[in-house]
């Protein structure tokens, strides 16, 4: 049985979309009406422990997410496809590029965690560890990662949505996976030739343009960087139309 998912569009260019730590397959819903369904077929996948897969057991690693995405592509008959990955989904996207480079067309990494992981100081690490059992900690992280500039009601909603759509144990294990995993050496040795677009929000304090230049742009010969104005770590919520336009302009380019 493959991971749960939903599809938007019926076009010839298939795109598998991998969500972030606070998301699930519905995380990109605000931009779905702006997607070109005649040109693209978007497949939004739930990771194990999230959404329709909330009760699914696993090790919740980035390798598992990538292999589940490949299994989903097989089940749907997708010989080749592009991948969009948000946040920890960006790290899973890199693992997928190592596993099946000949099946991938293009990569779009949205506010992505790089394959080297992320180092946290003591206080920040504790806040992220606390988030598995605390809606308040999740809200604090979301507020910080969007530049402290968004409405309180939206922060409340985003934190509660995350709480209800993810299993606590899977959420905790996923943090350890994306923060502590480092397979950047494999990426650098492979030097993937796949076209990659790194998209970051101008108000994202951690996953910013400087980090992208040190990682994705240094490791992927065909990588490009774009900074989304008026967005933080969640451009699919903050600037959904601009995000949809950037993704599809890149995927459509020859």
Tab-separated table of C-alpha atoms in Angstrom:
chain	number	residue	atom	x	y	z
A	1	UNK	CA	0.000	0.000	0.000
A	2	UNK	CA	1.527	3.319	-1.047
A	3	UNK	CA	1.431	6.525	0.958
A	4	UNK	CA	-1.788	8.509	0.916
A	5	UNK	CA	-1.833	11.440	-1.472
A	6	UNK	CA	-4.092	13.667	-3.519
A	7	UNK	CA	-3.694	14.863	-7.094
A	8	UNK	CA	-4.225	18.246	-8.697
A	9	UNK	CA	-4.212	18.463	-12.476
A	10	UNK	CA	-3.996	15.969	-15.314
A	11	UNK	CA	-1.102	17.338	-17.386
A	12	UNK	CA	1.821	15.371	-18.826
A	13	UNK	CA	4.472	16.757	-16.453
A	14	UNK	CA	4.152	14.852	-13.158
A	15	UNK	CA	5.312	16.543	-9.941
A	16	UNK	CA	5.554	14.858	-6.534
A	17	UNK	CA	5.276	17.327	-3.654
A	18	UNK	CA	6.866	16.575	-0.258
A	19	UNK	CA	5.671	18.520	2.775
A	20	UNK	CA	7.579	19.989	5.679
A	21	UNK	CA	7.745	19.289	9.405
A	22	UNK	CA	4.600	21.280	10.207
A	23	UNK	CA	2.665	20.113	7.151
A	24	UNK	CA	0.998	17.183	5.448
A	25	UNK	CA	-0.344	16.545	1.951
A	26	UNK	CA	-2.740	19.489	2.360
A	27	UNK	CA	0.006	21.991	3.246
A	28	UNK	CA	0.039	23.554	-0.229
A	29	UNK	CA	-3.761	23.913	-0.411
A	30	UNK	CA	-3.754	27.755	-0.548
A	31	UNK	CA	-1.931	27.696	-3.904
A	32	UNK	CA	-3.687	24.715	-5.513
A	33	UNK	CA	-6.267	26.805	-7.380
A	34	UNK	CA	-3.396	28.679	-9.062
A	35	UNK	CA	-1.739	25.557	-10.473
A	36	UNK	CA	-1.838	24.749	-14.185
A	37	UNK	CA	-3.621	21.415	-14.253
A	38	UNK	CA	-3.448	21.133	-18.037
A	39	UNK	CA	0.358	21.205	-18.047
A	40	UNK	CA	1.098	19.454	-14.748
A	41	UNK	CA	-0.119	16.596	-12.569
A	42	UNK	CA	0.757	17.410	-8.957
A	43	UNK	CA	0.825	14.563	-6.436
A	44	UNK	CA	0.847	15.770	-2.827
A	45	UNK	CA	2.113	12.965	-0.554
A	46	UNK	CA	1.641	12.352	3.162
A	47	UNK	CA	4.763	11.219	5.005
A	48	UNK	CA	4.378	8.366	7.456
A	49	UNK	CA	3.065	9.837	10.704
A	50	UNK	CA	1.270	12.691	8.934
A	51	UNK	CA	-2.196	13.308	7.515
A	52	UNK	CA	-3.721	10.149	6.087
A	53	UNK	CA	-0.578	8.268	7.151
A	54	UNK	CA	-0.704	9.459	10.756
A	55	UNK	CA	-0.943	5.924	12.122
A	56	UNK	CA	1.626	4.429	9.742
A	57	UNK	CA	4.732	3.089	11.449
A	58	UNK	CA	8.243	3.754	10.227
A	59	UNK	CA	11.632	5.120	11.181
A	60	UNK	CA	10.604	8.592	9.914
A	61	UNK	CA	13.967	9.147	8.237
A	62	UNK	CA	14.652	11.197	5.147
A	63	UNK	CA	15.652	8.010	3.352
A	64	UNK	CA	12.245	6.544	4.180
A	65	UNK	CA	10.437	9.607	2.818
A	66	UNK	CA	12.439	9.406	-0.416
A	67	UNK	CA	11.844	5.685	-0.849
A	68	UNK	CA	8.143	6.112	-0.110
A	69	UNK	CA	7.989	8.816	-2.789
A	70	UNK	CA	9.614	6.438	-5.285
A	71	UNK	CA	7.142	3.696	-4.341
A	72	UNK	CA	4.287	6.152	-4.845
A	73	UNK	CA	5.650	7.114	-8.269
A	74	UNK	CA	5.820	3.436	-9.178
A	75	UNK	CA	2.266	2.813	-7.984
A	76	UNK	CA	1.004	5.756	-10.050
A	77	UNK	CA	2.973	4.719	-13.124
A	78	UNK	CA	5.195	7.817	-13.174
A	79	UNK	CA	8.296	6.890	-15.161
A	80	UNK	CA	9.772	10.389	-14.760
A	81	UNK	CA	8.707	13.290	-12.597
A	82	UNK	CA	9.829	16.502	-10.945
A	83	UNK	CA	9.897	17.003	-7.180
A	84	UNK	CA	8.918	19.939	-4.980
A	85	UNK	CA	10.020	19.717	-1.350
A	86	UNK	CA	9.295	22.165	1.458
A	87	UNK	CA	11.564	22.491	4.506
A	88	UNK	CA	12.424	18.915	5.588
A	89	UNK	CA	10.862	17.869	2.274
A	90	UNK	CA	13.795	19.671	0.656
A	91	UNK	CA	16.207	17.347	2.406
A	92	UNK	CA	14.142	14.318	1.345
A	93	UNK	CA	14.239	15.707	-2.204
A	94	UNK	CA	18.042	15.561	-2.111
A	95	UNK	CA	17.954	11.944	-0.962
A	96	UNK	CA	15.540	11.154	-3.784
A	97	UNK	CA	17.939	12.743	-6.273
A	98	UNK	CA	20.656	10.360	-5.063
A	99	UNK	CA	18.396	7.306	-5.234
A	100	UNK	CA	16.863	7.854	-8.685
A	101	UNK	CA	18.549	10.703	-10.593
A	102	UNK	CA	17.588	9.325	-14.010
A	103	UNK	CA	13.879	9.415	-13.160
A	104	UNK	CA	13.844	13.041	-12.019
A	105	UNK	CA	13.301	16.011	-14.315
A	106	UNK	CA	13.656	19.078	-12.088
A	107	UNK	CA	13.910	19.863	-8.377
A	108	UNK	CA	12.260	22.739	-6.507
A	109	UNK	CA	13.452	23.173	-2.917
A	110	UNK	CA	11.224	25.570	-0.957
A	111	UNK	CA	12.775	27.012	2.229
A	112	UNK	CA	14.668	23.720	2.334
A	113	UNK	CA	16.737	21.977	4.967
A	114	UNK	CA	20.049	21.129	3.254
A	115	UNK	CA	21.473	17.620	3.265
A	116	UNK	CA	24.040	18.606	5.904
A	117	UNK	CA	21.306	19.104	8.515
A	118	UNK	CA	20.992	22.082	10.834
A	119	UNK	CA	22.948	22.885	13.991
A	120	UNK	CA	20.987	24.365	16.904
A	121	UNK	CA	22.206	25.994	20.081
A	122	UNK	CA	20.959	24.607	23.383
A	123	UNK	CA	17.898	26.808	23.868
A	124	UNK	CA	16.730	26.560	20.272
A	125	UNK	CA	17.223	22.802	20.219
A	126	UNK	CA	15.167	22.431	23.392
A	127	UNK	CA	12.337	24.485	21.900
A	128	UNK	CA	12.272	22.238	18.844
A	129	UNK	CA	12.382	19.113	21.002
A	130	UNK	CA	9.523	20.465	23.129
A	131	UNK	CA	7.403	21.042	20.015
A	132	UNK	CA	6.478	17.365	19.717
A	133	UNK	CA	4.382	17.670	22.885
A	134	UNK	CA	3.482	21.346	22.954
A	135	UNK	CA	1.245	23.439	20.701
A	136	UNK	CA	2.718	26.569	22.298
A	137	UNK	CA	6.252	25.540	21.318
A	138	UNK	CA	5.094	24.875	17.751
A	139	UNK	CA	3.480	28.311	17.627
A	140	UNK	CA	6.679	29.960	18.872
A	141	UNK	CA	8.723	28.225	16.169
A	142	UNK	CA	6.264	29.214	13.451
A	143	UNK	CA	6.262	32.844	14.635
A	144	UNK	CA	10.058	32.971	14.660
A	145	UNK	CA	10.444	31.307	11.269
A	146	UNK	CA	8.102	33.813	9.618
A	147	UNK	CA	9.854	36.879	11.024
A	148	UNK	CA	7.395	37.689	13.834
A	149	UNK	CA	5.185	39.588	11.415
A	150	UNK	CA	2.072	37.478	10.861
A	151	UNK	CA	-1.386	37.628	12.520
A	152	UNK	CA	-1.799	35.875	15.848
A	153	UNK	CA	-4.888	34.034	14.618
A	154	UNK	CA	-2.929	32.484	11.741
A	155	UNK	CA	-0.110	31.408	14.072
A	156	UNK	CA	-2.705	29.771	16.334
A	157	UNK	CA	-4.277	27.987	13.351
A	158	UNK	CA	-0.966	26.783	11.901
A	159	UNK	CA	0.222	25.376	15.221
A	160	UNK	CA	-3.091	23.648	15.903
A	161	UNK	CA	-3.241	22.245	12.372
A	162	UNK	CA	0.217	20.766	12.826
A	163	UNK	CA	-0.799	19.289	16.162
A	164	UNK	CA	-3.882	17.602	14.718
A	165	UNK	CA	-2.318	16.356	11.483
A	166	UNK	CA	0.812	14.672	12.847
A	167	UNK	CA	1.618	11.856	15.247
A	168	UNK	CA	3.682	13.140	18.181
A	169	UNK	CA	6.265	10.356	18.023
A	170	UNK	CA	6.649	10.748	14.257
A	171	UNK	CA	6.949	14.516	14.654
A	172	UNK	CA	9.710	14.133	17.249
A	173	UNK	CA	11.593	11.558	15.181
A	174	UNK	CA	11.292	13.691	12.061
A	175	UNK	CA	12.987	16.603	13.824
A	176	UNK	CA	15.925	14.418	14.816
A	177	UNK	CA	16.106	13.147	11.234
A	178	UNK	CA	16.156	16.476	9.425
A	179	UNK	CA	18.287	18.318	11.980
A	180	UNK	CA	20.799	15.541	12.630
A	181	UNK	CA	21.159	13.749	9.309
A	182	UNK	CA	24.170	14.630	7.140
A	183	UNK	CA	24.587	13.057	3.715
A	184	UNK	CA	26.032	16.174	2.090
A	185	UNK	CA	29.235	14.290	1.325
A	186	UNK	CA	27.281	11.903	-0.889
A	187	UNK	CA	25.627	14.857	-2.626
A	188	UNK	CA	28.955	16.585	-3.270
A	189	UNK	CA	30.518	13.406	-4.644
A	190	UNK	CA	27.537	12.800	-6.929
A	191	UNK	CA	27.368	16.447	-8.092
A	192	UNK	CA	23.815	15.937	-9.375
A	193	UNK	CA	23.297	17.485	-12.812
A	194	UNK	CA	19.588	18.000	-12.236
A	195	UNK	CA	18.196	21.539	-12.612
A	196	UNK	CA	17.319	22.838	-9.141
A	197	UNK	CA	15.536	25.967	-7.957
A	198	UNK	CA	16.020	26.998	-4.326
A	199	UNK	CA	13.207	29.294	-3.180
A	200	UNK	CA	13.483	31.155	0.129
A	201	UNK	CA	11.392	33.806	1.818
A	202	UNK	CA	12.974	37.168	2.544
A	203	UNK	CA	11.787	36.980	6.182
A	204	UNK	CA	13.005	33.431	6.901
A	205	UNK	CA	15.726	33.920	9.542
A	206	UNK	CA	17.373	30.500	9.228
A	207	UNK	CA	16.754	29.033	5.771
A	208	UNK	CA	17.884	32.116	3.926
A	209	UNK	CA	19.795	33.027	0.778
A	210	UNK	CA	23.176	32.810	2.520
A	211	UNK	CA	22.511	29.225	3.586
A	212	UNK	CA	21.377	28.319	0.071
A	213	UNK	CA	24.601	29.720	-1.427
A	214	UNK	CA	26.710	27.643	0.990
A	215	UNK	CA	24.775	24.457	0.276
A	216	UNK	CA	22.438	23.947	-2.678
A	217	UNK	CA	24.110	26.428	-5.007
A	218	UNK	CA	27.551	25.053	-4.123
A	219	UNK	CA	26.566	21.407	-4.576
A	220	UNK	CA	24.258	21.458	-7.603
A	221	UNK	CA	25.907	22.745	-10.807
A	222	UNK	CA	22.555	23.732	-12.326
A	223	UNK	CA	21.082	25.336	-9.183
A	224	UNK	CA	19.386	28.729	-9.134
A	225	UNK	CA	18.251	30.852	-6.196
A	226	UNK	CA	15.159	33.019	-5.907
A	227	UNK	CA	14.104	35.078	-2.894
A	228	UNK	CA	10.352	35.477	-2.469
A	229	UNK	CA	9.365	38.931	-1.267
A	230	UNK	CA	7.013	39.246	1.715
A	231	UNK	CA	7.391	35.583	2.682
A	232	UNK	CA	8.986	33.735	5.551
A	233	UNK	CA	9.303	29.970	5.955
A	234	UNK	CA	5.795	29.179	4.666
A	235	UNK	CA	5.398	30.852	1.257
A	236	UNK	CA	2.589	28.433	0.352
A	237	UNK	CA	0.576	30.227	3.055
A	238	UNK	CA	2.139	33.685	2.936
A	239	UNK	CA	2.489	34.252	-0.819
A	240	UNK	CA	0.768	31.308	-2.521
A	241	UNK	CA	0.280	32.900	-5.938
A	242	UNK	CA	3.880	34.065	-6.166
A	243	UNK	CA	5.094	30.622	-5.108
A	244	UNK	CA	2.923	28.860	-7.696
A	245	UNK	CA	4.148	31.221	-10.412
A	246	UNK	CA	7.817	30.676	-9.502
A	247	UNK	CA	7.477	26.892	-9.381
A	248	UNK	CA	5.702	26.639	-12.716
A	249	UNK	CA	7.960	29.136	-14.506
A	250	UNK	CA	10.945	26.992	-13.509
A	251	UNK	CA	9.292	23.668	-14.340
A	252	UNK	CA	8.131	24.986	-17.731
A	253	UNK	CA	11.453	26.481	-18.797
A	254	UNK	CA	13.448	24.630	-21.451
